[in-house]
Coordinates of C-alpha atoms and ligand atoms in Angstrom, one line a residue:
K971 CA 70.2 88.5 92.5
N972 CA 72.9 87.3 90.4
P973 CA 73.3 83.5 90.9
N974 CA 77.2 83.5 90.1
Q975 CA 78.0 86.3 92.4
P976 CA 78.4 86.4 96.1
P977 CA 75.4 87.4 97.9
V978 CA 75.2 91.1 98.7
V979 CA 74.8 92.0 102.4
F980 CA 71.2 93.6 103.1
H981 CA 71.4 97.7 103.5
W982 CA 68.7 100.2 103.6
F983 CA 70.8 103.0 101.4
P984 CA 72.7 102.9 98.4
F985 CA 76.4 104.3 98.6
I986 CA 76.5 104.2 102.4
G987 CA 75.5 100.4 102.2
S988 CA 77.4 99.0 105.1
T989 CA 79.8 101.4 105.8
I990 CA 78.7 102.4 109.3
A991 CA 78.5 98.9 110.6
Y992 CA 81.6 97.9 109.0
G993 CA 83.5 101.2 109.8
M994 CA 82.4 100.9 113.6
E995 CA 82.7 97.1 114.4
P996 CA 84.4 95.2 111.5
Y997 CA 84.7 92.0 113.5
E998 CA 81.0 92.1 114.7
F999 CA 79.9 92.8 111.0
F1000 CA 82.0 90.2 109.8
N1001 CA 80.8 87.3 112.2
K1002 CA 77.4 88.5 111.5
C1003 CA 77.8 88.3 107.7
Q1004 CA 79.6 85.0 108.0
K1005 CA 76.6 83.4 109.9
E1006 CA 74.2 84.6 107.4
Y1007 CA 75.8 84.3 104.0
G1008 CA 78.9 82.4 104.5
D1009 CA 82.4 82.8 104.0
V1010 CA 82.2 84.9 100.8
F1011 CA 79.8 88.0 100.7
T1012 CA 80.0 91.4 99.2
F1013 CA 79.1 94.6 101.0
I1014 CA 78.9 98.1 99.9
L1015 CA 81.4 100.6 101.5
L1016 CA 80.8 104.2 100.6
G1017 CA 79.7 103.1 97.0
R1018 CA 82.5 100.3 96.4
R1019 CA 81.5 96.6 96.4
M1020 CA 83.9 95.1 98.7
T1021 CA 83.9 91.3 98.2
V1022 CA 85.0 89.7 101.7
T1023 CA 86.6 86.1 101.6
L1024 CA 86.9 84.7 105.2
G1025 CA 88.5 81.7 106.6
P1026 CA 91.9 80.1 106.0
K1027 CA 90.7 79.7 102.5
G1028 CA 89.7 83.3 101.9
N1029 CA 92.9 84.3 103.3
E1030 CA 94.7 82.2 100.7
F1031 CA 92.5 83.6 97.9
V1032 CA 93.6 87.2 98.7
F1033 CA 97.2 86.5 99.9
N1034 CA 98.0 84.2 96.9
G1035 CA 96.2 85.8 94.2
K1036 CA 98.3 86.7 91.0
H1037 CA 99.3 90.1 91.1
A1038 CA 97.7 90.3 87.5
D1039 CA 94.2 89.7 89.2
L1040 CA 94.4 91.4 92.4
C1041 CA 95.9 94.9 92.7
A1042 CA 97.3 96.3 96.2
E1043 CA 98.5 99.7 94.9
D1044 CA 95.0 100.3 93.4
A1045 CA 93.4 99.5 96.7
Y1046 CA 96.2 101.5 98.7
T1047 CA 97.8 104.4 96.7
H1048 CA 95.0 107.1 97.6
L1049 CA 95.8 106.3 101.4
T1050 CA 99.6 105.9 101.4
T1051 CA 101.1 108.0 98.5
P1052 CA 100.0 111.6 100.1
V1053 CA 101.7 110.4 103.1
F1054 CA 104.7 108.5 102.1
G1055 CA 105.5 110.6 98.9
E1056 CA 105.7 109.5 95.3
G1057 CA 107.5 107.0 93.5
V1058 CA 107.6 104.2 96.4
V1059 CA 105.7 101.4 97.7
Y1060 CA 102.1 101.7 96.1
D1061 CA 103.1 104.6 93.8
C1062 CA 105.4 102.3 91.4
P1063 CA 105.0 99.2 89.5
N1064 CA 104.8 96.2 91.9
H1065 CA 108.1 94.7 90.5
M1066 CA 109.8 97.9 92.1
L1067 CA 107.9 97.6 95.5
M1068 CA 109.5 94.0 95.6
E1069 CA 113.0 95.4 95.1
Q1070 CA 112.4 98.0 97.9
K1071 CA 111.2 95.4 100.3
K1072 CA 114.4 93.6 99.4
F1073 CA 116.5 96.8 100.1
M1074 CA 114.6 97.2 103.4
K1075 CA 115.3 93.6 104.2
F1076 CA 119.0 94.1 103.9
G1077 CA 118.8 96.8 106.7
L1078 CA 117.0 94.4 109.2
T1079 CA 119.6 91.9 109.8
T1080 CA 120.8 90.2 113.1
E1081 CA 124.0 92.6 113.0
T1082 CA 121.6 95.7 113.2
F1083 CA 119.2 94.0 115.8
K1084 CA 122.3 93.4 118.1
Q1085 CA 123.1 97.2 117.9
Y1086 CA 119.4 98.3 118.2
V1087 CA 118.3 96.2 121.6
P1088 CA 120.7 98.5 123.9
L1089 CA 119.7 101.8 121.9
I1090 CA 115.9 101.0 122.4
K1091 CA 116.3 99.9 126.0
N1092 CA 118.1 103.0 126.5
E1093 CA 115.2 105.1 125.1
V1094 CA 112.6 103.3 127.4
T1095 CA 114.7 103.9 130.6
S1096 CA 115.2 107.5 129.8
F1097 CA 111.6 107.8 129.0
F1098 CA 111.0 106.3 132.5
T1099 CA 113.1 109.1 133.9
N1100 CA 111.9 112.1 131.8
S1101 CA 108.3 111.6 131.5
P1102 CA 105.9 113.1 133.8
F1103 CA 103.7 109.9 134.1
F1104 CA 106.5 107.8 136.0
K1105 CA 107.1 110.1 138.8
G1106 CA 107.6 108.5 142.3
D1107 CA 106.9 105.0 143.3
S1108 CA 103.4 104.5 142.0
G1109 CA 101.1 106.4 139.8
R1110 CA 98.8 106.0 136.5
V1111 CA 99.7 106.5 132.9
P1112 CA 97.2 107.2 130.1
L1113 CA 98.8 104.5 127.6
S1114 CA 97.2 106.2 124.7
T1115 CA 99.5 109.3 125.3
A1116 CA 102.5 107.7 126.5
V1117 CA 103.1 104.6 124.3
P1118 CA 103.0 106.6 120.9
Q1119 CA 105.6 108.8 122.3
L1120 CA 107.9 105.7 123.6
V1121 CA 107.4 103.9 120.3
L1122 CA 108.4 107.0 118.3
F1123 CA 111.5 107.3 120.6
T1124 CA 112.5 103.7 120.2
A1125 CA 111.8 103.2 116.4
S1126 CA 113.3 106.4 115.5
R1127 CA 116.6 106.0 117.6
S1128 CA 117.4 102.5 116.1
L1129 CA 115.9 102.0 112.5
Q1130 CA 115.7 105.7 111.5
G1131 CA 118.8 107.0 113.3
K1132 CA 120.0 109.6 115.7
Q1133 CA 119.5 112.5 113.6
V1134 CA 115.9 111.5 112.8
R1135 CA 115.4 110.8 116.4
Q1136 CA 116.7 114.4 117.3
A1137 CA 114.5 116.2 114.8
L1138 CA 111.1 114.1 115.5
T1139 CA 111.3 115.4 119.2
T1140 CA 112.2 119.0 118.3
T1141 CA 112.1 120.7 114.9
H1142 CA 109.7 118.2 113.1
A1143 CA 107.6 116.8 116.2
A1144 CA 104.7 119.1 114.9
L1145 CA 105.2 118.1 111.4
F1146 CA 105.3 114.4 112.2
H1147 CA 101.8 114.9 113.9
D1148 CA 100.6 116.7 111.1
L1149 CA 101.8 113.7 108.6
D1150 CA 100.3 111.2 111.2
M1151 CA 97.0 113.0 111.0
G1152 CA 96.8 112.4 107.1
F1153 CA 97.2 108.7 107.8
T1154 CA 93.6 108.0 108.3
P1155 CA 91.2 105.7 106.7
V1156 CA 88.8 108.3 105.8
N1157 CA 91.3 109.2 103.3
F1158 CA 90.7 105.8 101.9
M1159 CA 87.5 107.1 100.8
F1160 CA 87.9 110.9 100.2
P1161 CA 91.8 111.3 99.4
W1162 CA 90.9 114.4 97.4
L1163 CA 88.7 116.3 99.9
P1164 CA 90.4 119.6 100.2
L1165 CA 90.1 119.4 104.1
P1166 CA 92.6 121.4 106.2
H1167 CA 94.1 118.4 107.6
N1168 CA 95.0 117.2 104.0
A1169 CA 96.9 120.5 103.3
K1170 CA 98.9 120.1 106.4
R1171 CA 99.7 116.7 105.5
D1172 CA 101.0 117.8 102.1
K1173 CA 103.2 120.4 103.9
A1174 CA 104.4 117.9 106.4
Q1175 CA 105.3 115.2 103.8
R1176 CA 107.5 117.8 102.0
A1177 CA 109.2 118.8 105.4
M1178 CA 109.9 115.3 106.5
A1179 CA 111.0 114.4 102.9
K1180 CA 113.5 117.3 103.2
L1181 CA 115.0 116.2 106.5
Y1182 CA 115.8 112.9 105.2
M1183 CA 117.3 114.3 101.9
D1184 CA 119.5 116.8 103.8
I1185 CA 120.7 114.0 106.1
I1186 CA 121.7 111.9 103.0
A1187 CA 123.4 115.1 101.5
R1188 CA 125.5 115.7 104.6
R1189 CA 126.4 112.1 104.6
K1190 CA 127.3 111.9 100.8
A1191 CA 129.7 115.1 101.6
G1192 CA 131.5 113.1 104.1
E1193 CA 130.1 115.3 107.2
E1194 CA 128.8 112.1 109.0
Q1195 CA 130.7 109.0 109.8
E1196 CA 128.9 105.8 109.8
Q1197 CA 129.0 104.9 113.6
E1198 CA 125.7 103.1 113.5
I1199 CA 124.1 101.3 110.7
D1200 CA 120.7 102.9 110.3
M1201 CA 118.2 102.4 107.7
I1202 CA 119.3 105.6 105.6
W1203 CA 123.0 104.2 105.5
N1204 CA 121.5 100.8 104.2
L1205 CA 119.3 102.3 101.4
M1206 CA 121.9 105.0 100.3
N1207 CA 123.7 102.1 98.4
R1208 CA 121.1 100.3 96.8
T1209 CA 120.6 100.1 93.0
Y1210 CA 117.6 98.6 91.2
K1211 CA 118.0 95.6 88.9
D1212 CA 117.7 97.9 85.8
G1213 CA 120.8 99.7 87.0
R1214 CA 119.2 102.8 88.4
P1215 CA 120.1 103.8 91.8
L1216 CA 117.5 104.5 94.8
S1217 CA 117.2 108.4 94.4
D1218 CA 117.4 110.4 97.5
R1219 CA 113.8 111.3 97.1
D1220 CA 112.8 107.9 97.0
I1221 CA 115.0 106.8 100.1
A1222 CA 113.3 109.7 101.8
H1223 CA 109.9 108.4 100.8
C1224 CA 110.8 105.0 101.9
M1225 CA 112.1 106.1 105.1
I1226 CA 108.6 107.8 105.7
A1227 CA 106.7 104.6 104.8
L1228 CA 108.7 102.5 107.4
L1229 CA 108.4 105.3 110.0
M1230 CA 104.4 105.2 109.6
A1231 CA 104.5 101.3 109.3
G1232 CA 106.2 100.7 112.6
Q1233 CA 104.7 103.5 114.3
H1234 CA 101.0 102.6 114.2
T1235 CA 101.5 98.7 114.6
S1236 CA 103.9 98.9 117.4
M1237 CA 102.0 101.5 119.3
A1238 CA 98.6 99.6 119.0
T1239 CA 100.5 96.3 119.7
T1240 CA 102.6 97.8 122.9
T1241 CA 99.3 99.3 124.4
W1242 CA 97.3 96.2 124.2
T1243 CA 100.1 94.2 125.7
L1244 CA 100.3 96.5 128.7
L1245 CA 96.6 96.3 129.1
H1246 CA 96.3 92.7 128.9
L1247 CA 99.1 92.3 131.5
A1248 CA 97.4 94.7 133.6
A1249 CA 94.6 92.6 133.5
K1250 CA 96.4 89.5 134.2
P1251 CA 98.9 90.0 137.1
E1252 CA 99.8 86.4 137.2
I1253 CA 101.2 86.6 133.5
Q1254 CA 103.2 89.7 134.6
Q1255 CA 104.8 87.6 137.5
A1256 CA 105.4 84.8 135.2
L1257 CA 107.4 87.4 132.6
Y1258 CA 109.1 88.6 135.7
D1259 CA 110.4 85.2 136.7
E1260 CA 111.5 84.6 133.3
Q1261 CA 113.7 87.6 133.4
I1262 CA 115.1 86.5 136.4
R1263 CA 115.6 82.8 135.0
V1264 CA 117.2 84.0 131.7
F1265 CA 119.2 87.1 133.1
G1266 CA 119.9 86.1 136.7
K1267 CA 118.8 87.6 139.8
D1268 CA 120.7 90.9 139.1
L1269 CA 119.0 91.2 135.9
A1270 CA 122.0 91.6 133.6
P1271 CA 121.3 93.7 130.6
L1272 CA 118.9 92.7 127.6
T1273 CA 120.7 91.3 124.5
Y1274 CA 119.4 90.4 121.3
E1275 CA 120.5 86.9 121.7
K1276 CA 119.1 86.6 125.0
L1277 CA 115.6 87.9 123.4
S1278 CA 114.9 84.7 121.5
E1279 CA 115.4 82.7 124.9
L1280 CA 112.4 84.7 126.5
S1281 CA 109.6 82.4 125.3
L1282 CA 106.9 83.9 127.3
V1283 CA 107.8 87.3 126.2
N1284 CA 107.7 86.1 122.4
N1285 CA 104.3 83.8 123.0
T1286 CA 103.0 87.0 124.7
I1287 CA 103.4 89.2 121.5
K1288 CA 102.1 86.2 119.3
E1289 CA 99.0 86.0 121.5
I1290 CA 98.4 89.7 121.4
L1291 CA 98.7 89.8 117.5
R1292 CA 96.2 87.2 117.7
V1293 CA 93.6 88.9 119.7
H1294 CA 94.3 92.3 118.3
P1295 CA 96.0 92.3 114.8
P1296 CA 96.7 96.0 114.0
L1297 CA 95.4 95.7 110.5
H1298 CA 92.0 94.3 110.5
S1299 CA 91.2 94.6 106.6
L1300 CA 93.5 93.9 103.8
I1301 CA 92.2 95.0 100.4
R1302 CA 93.2 94.3 96.8
K1303 CA 91.4 95.8 93.5
V1304 CA 90.1 93.1 91.4
K1305 CA 91.6 93.6 87.8
S1306 CA 90.0 90.8 86.1
P1307 CA 87.0 88.5 86.9
M1308 CA 88.0 86.0 89.5
H1309 CA 86.6 82.7 90.2
V1310 CA 86.3 81.8 93.8
P1311 CA 87.7 78.1 94.4
N1312 CA 84.9 75.6 95.5
T1313 CA 82.1 78.0 94.5
N1314 CA 80.1 79.1 91.5
Y1315 CA 81.0 82.6 92.3
I1316 CA 83.1 84.9 89.9
I1317 CA 84.0 88.3 91.4
P1318 CA 83.9 91.1 88.7
A1319 CA 86.6 93.3 88.0
S1320 CA 84.6 96.2 89.4
H1321 CA 84.9 94.7 93.1
F1322 CA 87.6 95.2 95.7
V1323 CA 88.3 91.8 97.5
M1324 CA 89.2 91.9 101.3
A1325 CA 90.9 89.5 103.7
A1326 CA 90.2 89.7 107.4
P1327 CA 92.8 87.3 109.2
G1328 CA 91.7 88.2 112.3
V1329 CA 88.4 86.6 112.1
S1330 CA 90.0 83.0 111.6
A1331 CA 92.4 84.1 114.6
M1332 CA 89.3 84.3 116.8
D1333 CA 87.6 81.5 115.5
E1334 CA 86.7 78.7 118.1
Q1335 CA 87.3 75.9 115.5
F1336 CA 91.1 77.0 115.3
F1337 CA 91.7 78.4 118.7
K1338 CA 90.0 77.1 121.9
N1339 CA 88.6 79.8 124.2
A1340 CA 89.6 82.0 121.1
K1341 CA 88.4 85.3 123.0
E1342 CA 90.7 84.6 126.1
F1343 CA 94.1 86.3 126.1
D1344 CA 96.5 83.3 127.0
P1345 CA 99.9 83.3 125.7
F1346 CA 100.5 79.7 127.2
R1347 CA 98.3 78.4 124.2
W1348 CA 101.5 79.0 122.1
V1349 CA 103.8 76.6 124.1
G1350 CA 105.2 73.9 121.9
H1351 CA 103.9 75.8 118.8
E1352 CA 107.0 78.2 118.7
K1353 CA 108.4 76.9 115.4
D1354 CA 105.2 75.6 113.4
E1355 CA 105.9 78.1 110.6
D1356 CA 109.5 77.0 109.9
N1357 CA 108.7 73.6 108.0
A1358 CA 106.3 75.2 105.6
E1359 CA 107.2 75.2 102.0
K1360 CA 108.9 78.7 101.0
F1361 CA 108.7 81.0 97.8
D1362 CA 110.5 84.1 96.9
F1363 CA 108.7 87.1 95.3
G1364 CA 111.8 89.1 95.0
F1365 CA 112.3 90.1 98.7
G1366 CA 113.5 86.7 100.2
L1367 CA 111.8 83.5 101.2
V1368 CA 108.0 83.6 102.5
S1369 CA 105.8 80.4 103.4
K1370 CA 103.9 79.4 100.5
G1371 CA 101.3 78.1 102.4
T1372 CA 98.9 81.1 103.1
A1373 CA 95.9 79.0 104.0
S1374 CA 96.7 79.6 107.7
P1375 CA 94.0 81.0 110.6
Y1376 CA 96.7 83.0 112.0
L1377 CA 98.5 85.6 109.7
P1378 CA 99.0 88.8 111.8
F1379 CA 101.9 89.7 109.1
G1380 CA 100.0 88.8 106.1
A1381 CA 101.3 86.3 103.5
G1382 CA 102.5 86.0 99.8
R1383 CA 104.0 88.8 97.9
H1384 CA 102.7 91.7 100.0
R1385 CA 103.9 89.9 103.3
C1386 CA 105.3 92.0 106.0
I1387 CA 109.1 92.7 106.0
G1388 CA 109.0 94.4 109.5
E1389 CA 108.0 91.3 111.6
Q1390 CA 111.4 90.7 113.2
F1391 CA 112.2 94.3 113.9
A1392 CA 108.6 94.4 115.4
N1393 CA 109.5 91.5 117.7
V1394 CA 112.9 93.1 118.9
Q1395 CA 111.4 96.4 119.5
L1396 CA 108.3 94.8 121.4
G1397 CA 110.2 92.3 123.2
T1398 CA 112.9 95.0 124.5
I1399 CA 109.8 97.5 125.3
I1400 CA 107.9 94.7 127.1
S1401 CA 111.0 93.2 129.1
T1402 CA 111.9 96.6 130.4
F1403 CA 108.6 97.7 131.6
V1404 CA 108.3 94.1 133.3
R1405 CA 111.5 94.7 135.0
E1406 CA 110.7 98.2 136.5
F1407 CA 107.0 98.2 137.2
E1408 CA 103.8 96.2 138.2
F1409 CA 100.8 97.2 136.5
S1410 CA 96.9 96.9 137.3
L1411 CA 93.8 98.3 135.8
P1412 CA 92.0 101.3 137.4
P1413 CA 90.1 100.0 140.6
G1414 CA 86.5 98.9 139.4
Q1415 CA 87.6 98.3 136.0
K1416 CA 87.5 94.5 135.2
D1417 CA 88.7 94.2 131.7
V1418 CA 90.7 95.9 128.9
P1419 CA 88.8 98.9 127.0
P1420 CA 87.0 98.1 124.0
V1421 CA 88.7 98.6 120.2
D1422 CA 88.5 101.8 118.7
Y1423 CA 88.6 101.1 114.8
N1424 CA 88.5 104.7 113.6
S1425 CA 92.4 104.9 113.2
M1426 CA 94.3 103.1 110.7
V1427 CA 95.1 100.2 113.0
A1428 CA 92.8 98.8 115.5
L1429 CA 93.6 101.0 118.7
A1430 CA 92.8 100.5 122.4
T1431 CA 90.0 103.2 123.4
A1432 CA 91.5 106.2 124.8
P1433 CA 93.0 106.8 127.5
A1434 CA 93.8 103.4 128.2
M1435 CA 94.8 104.1 131.7
V1436 CA 96.9 101.7 133.7
H1437 CA 98.2 102.2 137.4
W1438 CA 101.7 101.1 137.9
K1439 CA 103.8 100.4 141.0
R1440 CA 107.7 100.4 140.8
R1441 CA 109.3 97.1 141.8
Q1442 CA 111.8 97.3 144.6
Ligands
HEM2696 C1 103.1 94.2 114.9 C2 103.9 95.1 113.8 C3 103.3 94.7 112.5 C4 102.2 94.2 112.0 C5 101.2 93.4 112.6 C6 102.3 94.2 110.5 C7 101.4 93.9 109.5 C8 101.5 93.8 108.1 C9 100.6 93.3 107.1 C10 99.4 92.4 107.6 C11 101.1 93.4 106.1 C12 100.5 92.9 104.8 C13 99.5 94.2 103.9 C14 98.8 93.6 102.7 O1 98.8 92.6 102.6 O2 98.0 94.6 102.2 C15 102.2 94.2 106.2 C16 103.1 94.6 105.0 C17 104.1 95.4 105.1 N1 104.4 95.8 106.3 FE1 104.1 95.3 108.3 N2 103.3 95.0 110.1 C18 104.1 95.2 111.3 C19 105.3 95.9 111.4 C20 105.9 96.5 110.3 C21 107.3 97.3 110.4 C22 107.8 97.4 111.8 C23 107.5 97.6 109.1 C24 108.8 98.4 108.8 C25 109.8 98.5 109.5 C26 106.5 97.1 108.4 C27 106.6 97.2 107.0 C28 105.8 96.7 106.0 C29 106.0 96.6 104.5 C30 107.0 97.3 103.7 C31 105.1 95.8 104.0 C32 104.8 95.3 102.5 C33 103.6 95.9 101.9 C34 103.4 95.3 100.7 O3 104.3 94.3 100.0 O4 102.3 95.8 99.9 N3 105.4 96.4 109.0 N4 102.5 94.4 107.5
VT2_2697 N1 84.4 107.1 106.3 C1 84.9 106.0 106.5 C2 85.6 104.9 107.1 C3 85.6 103.8 106.2 C4 86.3 102.6 106.5 C5 86.9 102.7 108.0 C6 87.6 101.5 108.3 O1 88.3 100.9 107.0 C7 89.4 100.4 107.1 C8 90.0 99.6 106.2 C9 91.3 99.2 106.1 C10 92.1 99.7 107.2 C11 93.6 99.3 107.2 C12 94.0 98.7 106.3 C13 95.6 99.2 105.9 C14 96.1 98.7 104.8 C15 97.6 99.2 104.4 C16 98.2 99.8 105.2 C17 99.6 100.3 104.9 F1 99.7 100.1 103.3 F2 99.7 101.6 105.1 C18 100.5 99.3 105.3 O2 100.4 98.0 105.1 C19 100.6 99.4 106.9 N2 101.3 98.6 107.8 C20 101.9 97.4 107.2 N3 102.9 97.2 108.3 N4 103.0 98.1 109.1 N5 102.1 99.0 108.6 C21 102.3 99.7 104.8 C22 102.4 98.9 104.0 C23 103.7 99.2 103.4 C24 104.6 100.4 104.0 F3 105.8 100.7 103.5 C25 104.2 101.2 104.9 C26 102.7 100.7 105.6 F4 102.2 101.3 106.6 N6 97.7 100.3 106.4 C27 96.3 99.9 106.8 C28 91.6 100.6 108.2 C29 90.4 101.1 108.1 C30 86.9 103.7 108.9 C31 86.3 104.8 108.4

């Protein structure tokens, strides 16, 4: 026992350590350890020493740590680079990632969102028309199957662009699936395993990258006019500070990264939202009443400007991200020994640190009835974030204060740049569902299904069936 290192969680077997307990039920594991060891403790995950720092202070320690001390690319590159492709995100120096995030944000403006809302709405309504799950006046739908398709259509039609949307449902549908299968936490641990799914992943990555590079080449040859601003057009004109333009390959790999980012987080969040609304019909009714109040009894078409007036829709998304944050564990590699403030602990360079903001988001000391899904708890707190002090890491201002109990989009230099797009996409999807249908859980099922932690994000256990009835 080393007095100036965090306590190590008891475990029977070396290497395996606490992998099973953590991998199966991370929150149960974190809460049990917090009771026994406090907010800072080390556990063994497949031979790696993971030092967890919980609570708002723990969140701040990881999110505000200096890049020289805490390295994201060393933690994530084995998982992401085989899927996204080389030269971007975690396969390049951090200062280049900061510029890539700046470029991406240039493509996520109110002007593009105004154009995306009708595109997303149309994808949802044509999904209702074409999908086998929504025939007739009532029925049931396995959300685990339907929502990933719906989210892929809406994100690819808007942010990715028409050609990508077209390809993903025809020539490249199977390839997207193969690439998606490669985006799994097992690859965190064993990226080099010559498993069949890794060979398929690599083939799919090359095919997807080629799809984007062919689109770019056609646009450069002037074969396509810029009717709609998609992210590919946006990235085509970007140059790094050192004068080097973003290469066609780097653009393709950034587009794959954005595709994977949005797909997993949005499908998890959309599924959990529909499940919790099915469990609480009174909130569905309140959402429907809000649509009438904001758009009139004839339900005028959704617009980006009006989305911001739908406070219950926005509070529902905030509350879903509190109860079900898609990314439950955020990891950094320790590069030099790090002192944990207010403790005697020095974390050695051989460790990884892990933040789990979802633990403080479900802590009774910060949120009354924390386990309860209650969007109304956010009424009056819509703008808390705005007056916080801000800092620019190279991709725009982010709040400096990261000692918050609620950080579904992270904080600091690695903070998410997709929050606004996600809110537009989720707000449009939820509004369109609520206008069209009423939901309920299968008869006899009282609550939403348990969480499946075996994917990259915290998913609802399949099939996540809900019953629907078309509104008259
Ligand atoms: C509900 C939806 C989403 C949630 C909850 C979410 C959450 C997060 C979190 C927690 C981080 C910090 C990761 C870390 O600190 O290791 C992050 C980073 C990021 N996210 Fe998201 N995200 C969402 C949607 C999106 C979308 C739609 C995009 C792209 C359009 C996106 C792109 C990114 C990027 C580029 C980063 C930066 C990673 C870095 O700097 O290391 N995210 N996101
Ligand atoms: N055996 C076994 C075994 C062992 C352990 C377990 C359980 O262990 C774990 C541990 C961690 C995790 C999830 C963390 C994690 C981190 C980073 C990323 C990411 F980088 F990918 C992302 O942030 C994602 N993102 C951001 N915004 N939207 N998406 C991202 C960034 C930029 C970008 F451009 C594209 C991106 F998409 N993804 C996920 C899941 C399971 C199971 C089985």
